[in-house]
Coordinates of C-alpha atoms in Angstrom, one line a residue:
M1 CA -25.1 3.7 -19.2
A2 CA -22.7 6.5 -18.3
S3 CA -22.6 8.9 -15.3
D4 CA -25.0 11.5 -14.9
F5 CA -22.8 14.6 -14.4
R6 CA -26.0 16.6 -13.2
L7 CA -25.8 14.5 -9.9
K8 CA -22.7 15.7 -9.2
E9 CA -24.5 18.9 -8.3
K10 CA -24.8 17.4 -4.8
L11 CA -21.4 17.0 -3.9
P12 CA -21.1 20.8 -2.4
E13 CA -23.9 19.9 0.4
I14 CA -22.4 16.8 1.2
T15 CA -18.9 18.5 1.4
N16 CA -20.3 20.9 3.6
R17 CA -21.8 18.4 5.9
L18 CA -18.9 16.5 5.7
V19 CA -16.7 19.6 7.3
E20 CA -19.4 20.6 9.8
T21 CA -18.3 17.3 11.6
Y22 CA -15.1 18.7 11.9
R23 CA -16.2 21.3 14.3
T24 CA -18.6 19.2 15.8
H25 CA -16.2 16.1 16.3
G26 CA -13.0 17.5 16.5
S27 CA -11.1 15.3 18.5
T28 CA -11.0 13.1 15.2
S29 CA -9.6 15.9 13.0
H30 CA -6.1 17.6 13.3
L31 CA -6.4 21.0 11.8
G32 CA -4.6 24.3 12.1
H33 CA -2.0 22.8 14.2
C34 CA 1.6 21.5 13.9
P35 CA 2.0 18.5 11.6
L36 CA 1.6 14.8 13.2
P37 CA 4.6 12.3 12.5
N38 CA 3.9 11.2 8.8
Y39 CA 2.7 7.8 8.5
E40 CA 4.6 7.0 5.1
A41 CA 7.9 8.8 6.0
V42 CA 7.7 6.8 9.0
I43 CA 7.3 3.6 6.9
Q44 CA 9.8 4.5 4.5
A45 CA 12.2 5.0 7.6
T46 CA 11.6 1.7 8.8
E47 CA 12.1 0.0 5.1
W48 CA 15.9 1.6 5.2
M49 CA 16.3 0.5 8.8
K50 CA 15.8 -2.8 7.7
E51 CA 17.9 -2.8 4.7
I52 CA 20.6 -1.1 6.9
L53 CA 20.4 -4.1 9.2
F54 CA 20.1 -6.8 6.5
P55 CA 21.9 -5.6 3.3
G56 CA 21.7 -7.2 0.2
Y57 CA 18.5 -9.2 0.9
R58 CA 15.8 -6.5 0.0
R59 CA 16.2 -3.5 -2.2
R60 CA 19.5 -3.5 -3.4
D61 CA 21.6 -6.3 -4.9
G62 CA 25.0 -6.6 -5.9
L63 CA 26.2 -5.1 -2.7
H64 CA 29.9 -6.6 -1.8
M65 CA 32.7 -5.1 1.2
G66 CA 33.8 -2.6 -1.5
N67 CA 30.8 -0.9 -2.1
V68 CA 28.3 -1.3 1.1
V69 CA 30.1 1.6 2.7
Y70 CA 29.1 4.0 0.6
Y71 CA 25.4 2.5 0.1
V72 CA 24.5 2.2 4.2
G73 CA 26.4 5.6 4.3
D74 CA 23.4 7.1 2.1
L75 CA 21.2 5.7 3.6
M76 CA 22.3 6.5 7.3
D77 CA 22.3 10.0 6.3
K78 CA 18.7 9.8 4.9
L79 CA 17.5 7.8 7.6
H80 CA 18.9 11.0 10.5
D81 CA 17.4 13.8 8.2
L82 CA 13.9 11.7 8.0
L83 CA 13.6 10.4 11.8
T84 CA 14.8 14.1 13.1
Q85 CA 12.4 16.0 11.4
Q86 CA 9.6 12.7 12.2
I87 CA 10.7 12.4 15.9
A88 CA 10.7 16.2 16.3
R89 CA 6.9 16.2 15.2
A90 CA 6.1 13.8 17.5
L91 CA 7.4 15.2 20.8
R92 CA 6.1 18.6 20.0
H93 CA 2.8 17.1 19.8
E94 CA 3.5 15.2 23.0
A95 CA 4.3 18.1 24.6
N96 CA 1.3 19.9 23.4
H97 CA 2.5 22.5 21.8
T98 CA -0.2 22.0 18.9
A99 CA -1.6 25.7 19.0
E100 CA 0.7 27.1 16.9
C101 CA 4.1 26.0 15.0
D102 CA 6.6 28.8 16.6
P103 CA 9.8 28.7 14.8
M104 CA 11.9 29.0 18.0
R105 CA 9.6 26.3 19.7
L106 CA 10.2 23.9 16.3
A107 CA 14.0 24.6 16.8
D108 CA 14.2 23.0 19.8
F109 CA 12.2 20.0 19.1
E110 CA 14.4 19.5 16.0
A111 CA 17.4 19.6 18.3
L112 CA 15.7 17.0 20.5
G113 CA 14.7 15.0 17.8
Q114 CA 18.1 14.7 16.2
A115 CA 19.9 13.8 19.5
K116 CA 17.3 11.0 20.1
T117 CA 18.1 9.6 16.5
L118 CA 21.7 9.9 17.3
A119 CA 21.0 7.6 20.0
F120 CA 18.9 5.2 18.4
L121 CA 21.3 4.9 15.4
E122 CA 24.0 4.3 17.8
Q123 CA 22.3 1.0 19.0
L124 CA 22.0 -0.5 15.4
P125 CA 25.4 -2.4 15.6
E126 CA 24.6 -4.0 18.6
L127 CA 21.0 -4.8 17.3
R128 CA 22.3 -6.7 14.6
K129 CA 24.0 -9.2 16.6
I130 CA 20.7 -9.8 18.6
L131 CA 18.7 -10.3 15.6
A132 CA 21.5 -12.7 14.2
L133 CA 20.3 -15.1 17.4
D134 CA 16.8 -14.6 16.3
V135 CA 17.5 -15.9 12.9
Q136 CA 19.2 -18.5 14.3
A137 CA 16.6 -19.3 16.6
A138 CA 13.8 -19.4 14.0
Y139 CA 16.3 -21.6 12.0
D140 CA 16.9 -24.3 14.7
G141 CA 13.5 -24.1 15.7
D142 CA 11.7 -25.1 12.1
P143 CA 12.8 -28.6 10.5
A144 CA 11.1 -27.1 7.5
C145 CA 13.6 -24.3 7.5
K146 CA 16.5 -24.9 5.0
S147 CA 18.8 -21.7 5.7
L148 CA 19.2 -18.3 7.5
D149 CA 18.7 -16.7 4.4
E150 CA 15.3 -18.4 4.3
V151 CA 14.1 -16.6 7.5
I152 CA 15.4 -13.1 6.7
L153 CA 13.3 -13.4 3.4
C154 CA 10.6 -15.5 4.4
Y155 CA 9.3 -15.7 7.7
P156 CA 6.7 -13.2 8.9
G157 CA 7.4 -13.8 12.4
F158 CA 11.2 -12.8 12.1
E159 CA 9.8 -9.6 10.3
A160 CA 7.4 -8.7 13.2
V161 CA 10.4 -9.2 15.4
T162 CA 12.6 -7.1 13.5
V163 CA 10.2 -4.2 13.7
Y164 CA 9.2 -4.7 17.1
R165 CA 13.3 -4.2 18.1
L166 CA 13.8 -1.2 16.0
A167 CA 10.5 0.4 17.9
H168 CA 11.5 -1.0 21.2
L169 CA 14.6 1.1 21.1
L170 CA 12.7 4.2 20.2
H171 CA 9.8 3.1 23.1
E172 CA 13.2 3.3 25.3
L173 CA 13.9 6.7 24.5
E174 CA 10.6 7.9 25.0
V175 CA 9.6 8.8 21.5
P176 CA 6.1 9.1 21.2
L177 CA 3.7 7.4 18.4
I178 CA 6.2 6.1 16.0
P179 CA 7.4 2.9 18.0
R180 CA 3.3 2.2 17.7
M181 CA 3.3 3.3 14.3
M182 CA 6.2 1.0 13.5
T183 CA 4.5 -2.2 15.0
E184 CA 1.1 -1.8 14.0
W185 CA 2.0 -1.5 10.7
A186 CA 4.2 -4.9 10.9
H187 CA 1.0 -6.1 12.8
S188 CA -0.9 -5.1 9.7
R189 CA 1.5 -7.1 7.3
T190 CA 2.3 -10.3 9.3
G191 CA -1.0 -10.5 11.7
I192 CA 1.7 -10.5 14.8
D193 CA 1.0 -7.8 17.3
I194 CA 3.9 -7.0 19.5
H195 CA 3.5 -3.8 21.5
P196 CA 6.8 -1.6 21.1
G197 CA 6.7 -1.2 25.2
A198 CA 7.2 -5.4 25.6
K199 CA 10.6 -6.5 27.0
I200 CA 11.7 -9.3 25.0
G201 CA 15.1 -11.4 25.6
T202 CA 17.6 -12.9 22.7
Y203 CA 17.3 -15.9 20.6
F204 CA 13.2 -15.5 20.5
F205 CA 11.1 -17.4 17.6
I206 CA 7.4 -16.9 16.5
D207 CA 6.5 -19.9 14.4
H208 CA 3.9 -19.7 11.8
G209 CA 2.7 -16.2 13.6
T210 CA -0.5 -15.3 12.6
G211 CA -2.7 -14.3 15.7
V212 CA 0.1 -13.8 18.2
V213 CA -0.4 -11.1 20.7
I214 CA 2.4 -9.5 22.9
G215 CA 1.0 -6.5 25.2
E216 CA 2.7 -3.7 26.6
T217 CA 4.0 -4.7 30.1
C218 CA 4.9 -8.2 29.1
E219 CA 8.4 -9.7 29.9
I220 CA 9.7 -12.2 27.8
G221 CA 13.0 -14.2 29.0
H222 CA 16.0 -15.9 26.4
H223 CA 15.5 -18.9 24.2
V224 CA 11.7 -18.5 24.4
K225 CA 9.3 -20.0 21.4
L226 CA 5.5 -19.1 20.6
Y227 CA 3.3 -20.8 18.0
Q228 CA 0.4 -19.2 16.4
G229 CA -2.7 -17.6 17.9
V230 CA -0.7 -16.9 21.5
T231 CA -2.1 -14.4 23.7
L232 CA -0.1 -13.0 26.5
G233 CA -2.5 -10.5 27.4
A234 CA -4.0 -8.6 30.1
L235 CA -6.3 -10.2 32.7
S236 CA -8.4 -7.4 33.7
F237 CA -8.4 -3.8 33.9
S238 CA -8.0 -1.7 37.0
T239 CA -10.1 1.6 36.8
D240 CA -9.6 4.5 39.4
S241 CA -12.4 6.6 41.7
E242 CA -13.9 7.9 38.5
G243 CA -14.0 4.6 36.2
R244 CA -11.0 5.7 34.0
L245 CA -8.3 3.1 33.2
V246 CA -5.3 3.2 35.4
R247 CA -2.3 2.9 33.0
G248 CA 1.2 2.3 33.3
T249 CA 0.7 -0.8 36.0
K250 CA 2.3 -4.5 35.1
R251 CA -0.8 -6.2 33.2
H252 CA 1.0 -8.8 31.2
P253 CA 2.6 -12.0 32.1
T254 CA 6.1 -12.9 32.7
I255 CA 7.7 -15.8 30.7
E256 CA 10.9 -16.8 31.9
D257 CA 13.9 -18.5 29.9
R258 CA 13.3 -21.6 27.8
V259 CA 9.4 -21.7 27.6
V260 CA 7.8 -22.7 24.9
I261 CA 4.1 -21.9 24.2
Y262 CA 1.9 -24.0 21.7
A263 CA -0.7 -22.8 19.4
N264 CA -3.8 -20.6 20.8
A265 CA -2.6 -20.5 24.6
T266 CA -4.0 -17.8 26.5
V267 CA -1.8 -16.5 29.2
L268 CA -3.0 -13.6 31.2
G269 CA -2.3 -11.4 34.2
G270 CA 0.6 -9.0 35.6
R271 CA 1.2 -11.5 38.0
T272 CA 1.3 -14.3 36.3
V273 CA 4.5 -15.7 35.6
V274 CA 5.3 -18.8 33.7
G275 CA 8.6 -20.3 35.1
H276 CA 11.6 -21.3 33.1
D277 CA 11.7 -24.5 31.0
S278 CA 7.9 -24.9 31.2
V279 CA 5.8 -26.0 27.9
I280 CA 2.2 -24.5 27.8
G281 CA -0.1 -26.9 25.3
S282 CA -2.2 -25.6 22.8
S283 CA -5.4 -24.0 23.7
V284 CA -4.7 -23.7 27.4
W285 CA -6.1 -20.8 29.3
L286 CA -3.8 -19.6 31.9
T287 CA -4.1 -16.8 34.3
R288 CA -2.2 -17.9 37.4
S289 CA 1.7 -18.5 38.0
V290 CA 3.3 -21.9 37.0
P291 CA 6.6 -23.0 38.7
P292 CA 9.6 -23.7 36.6
H293 CA 9.9 -27.2 34.8
S294 CA 5.7 -27.0 34.3
T295 CA 4.1 -28.6 31.4
V296 CA 0.5 -27.4 31.2
L297 CA -1.9 -29.4 28.9
L298 CA -5.8 -29.6 29.0
E299 CA -7.4 -32.7 29.5
R300 CA -7.3 -35.4 26.8
P301 CA -10.5 -34.8 24.8
N302 CA -12.9 -37.6 23.9
L303 CA -12.9 -38.3 20.1
R304 CA -15.5 -40.1 18.3
I305 CA -14.5 -41.8 15.3
R306 CA -17.0 -43.5 12.7
E307 CA -16.2 -45.0 9.9
K308 CA -18.5 -45.0 7.0
C309 CA -21.3 -43.3 9.2
E310 CA -24.2 -42.9 6.9
E311 CA -26.5 -40.5 9.4
L312 CA -24.3 -38.0 8.7
R313 CA -24.7 -37.9 4.6
P314 CA -27.3 -34.5 3.7
E315 CA -29.3 -36.9 1.6
N316 CA -29.6 -39.3 4.0
S317 CA -31.3 -36.6 6.7
L318 CA -33.5 -35.4 4.1
A319 CA -34.9 -39.3 3.9
N320 CA -34.7 -39.4 7.5
G321 CA -37.2 -36.0 7.8
K322 CA -39.5 -37.0 4.9
A323 CA -39.9 -40.5 6.6
T324 CA -40.6 -38.4 10.0
Q325 CA -43.5 -36.7 8.0
D326 CA -44.9 -39.6 6.8
A327 CA -45.1 -41.7 10.0
A328 CA -47.0 -38.4 11.7

């Protein structure tokens, strides 16, 4: 059956009703102001960053030492311009200069955006060294891994950590909005949620990864390994006298060096410290500190194993139900 084009006459009325909500619920629209950071541009910048950090693995092959300088130099130039513009937008919004796009004020934020962009780009060589340790941690920690190349190409945990480390540099430079845009993009791709404000040491590995959550004020030491489903979260949220959340406090745990946390464990609270060289077992719920060299496990469950268990078969359940009715 073909569409009835006469029904399209309803669209103007629906449009007017929708636009009216832009007035009545203005907090969820951004109209008449200077533009926010562009989502697609931020993701493009992130992809360029990964290309710069790991040349030859992603979009461009056939690179060698004779042409890589030109290729990376071109990416750096484009990245500089794109980040300068997007960081300027984020800074302007954070400063609440949203009523008018004053060209003079715009120039001020462009200059600040460029300064922060250059400060960020300056740190990329050192970041490559840190990420190389993360790659090694994944290879050393997973017997199923055949090579370092496999980590870079295939591992979602390493993907999430790479984007986190980039976003964390921007967070440390007090760039608003953009770090969260980056890590939430990685979250949507990998299922791993790392806040850019978290502090994570070197040689860090997330195995399998899906469902991992690392909160904003979490501090993680060196040589730490997490498995899927681990939550490093807040135990509770303090409120002020008017019931509003108190922000900027230490809400998430501290994980010291050489700790392993197994699947689906939950560690909560800003005062909770997991001492170095400890192991937290699967499905543990931990809300208090443990000393170094601790092993935290749930008590062994009582498993019941039945061989050739007839009463669990569906046809037997139906038969037993009929027999009960007949007896009644």
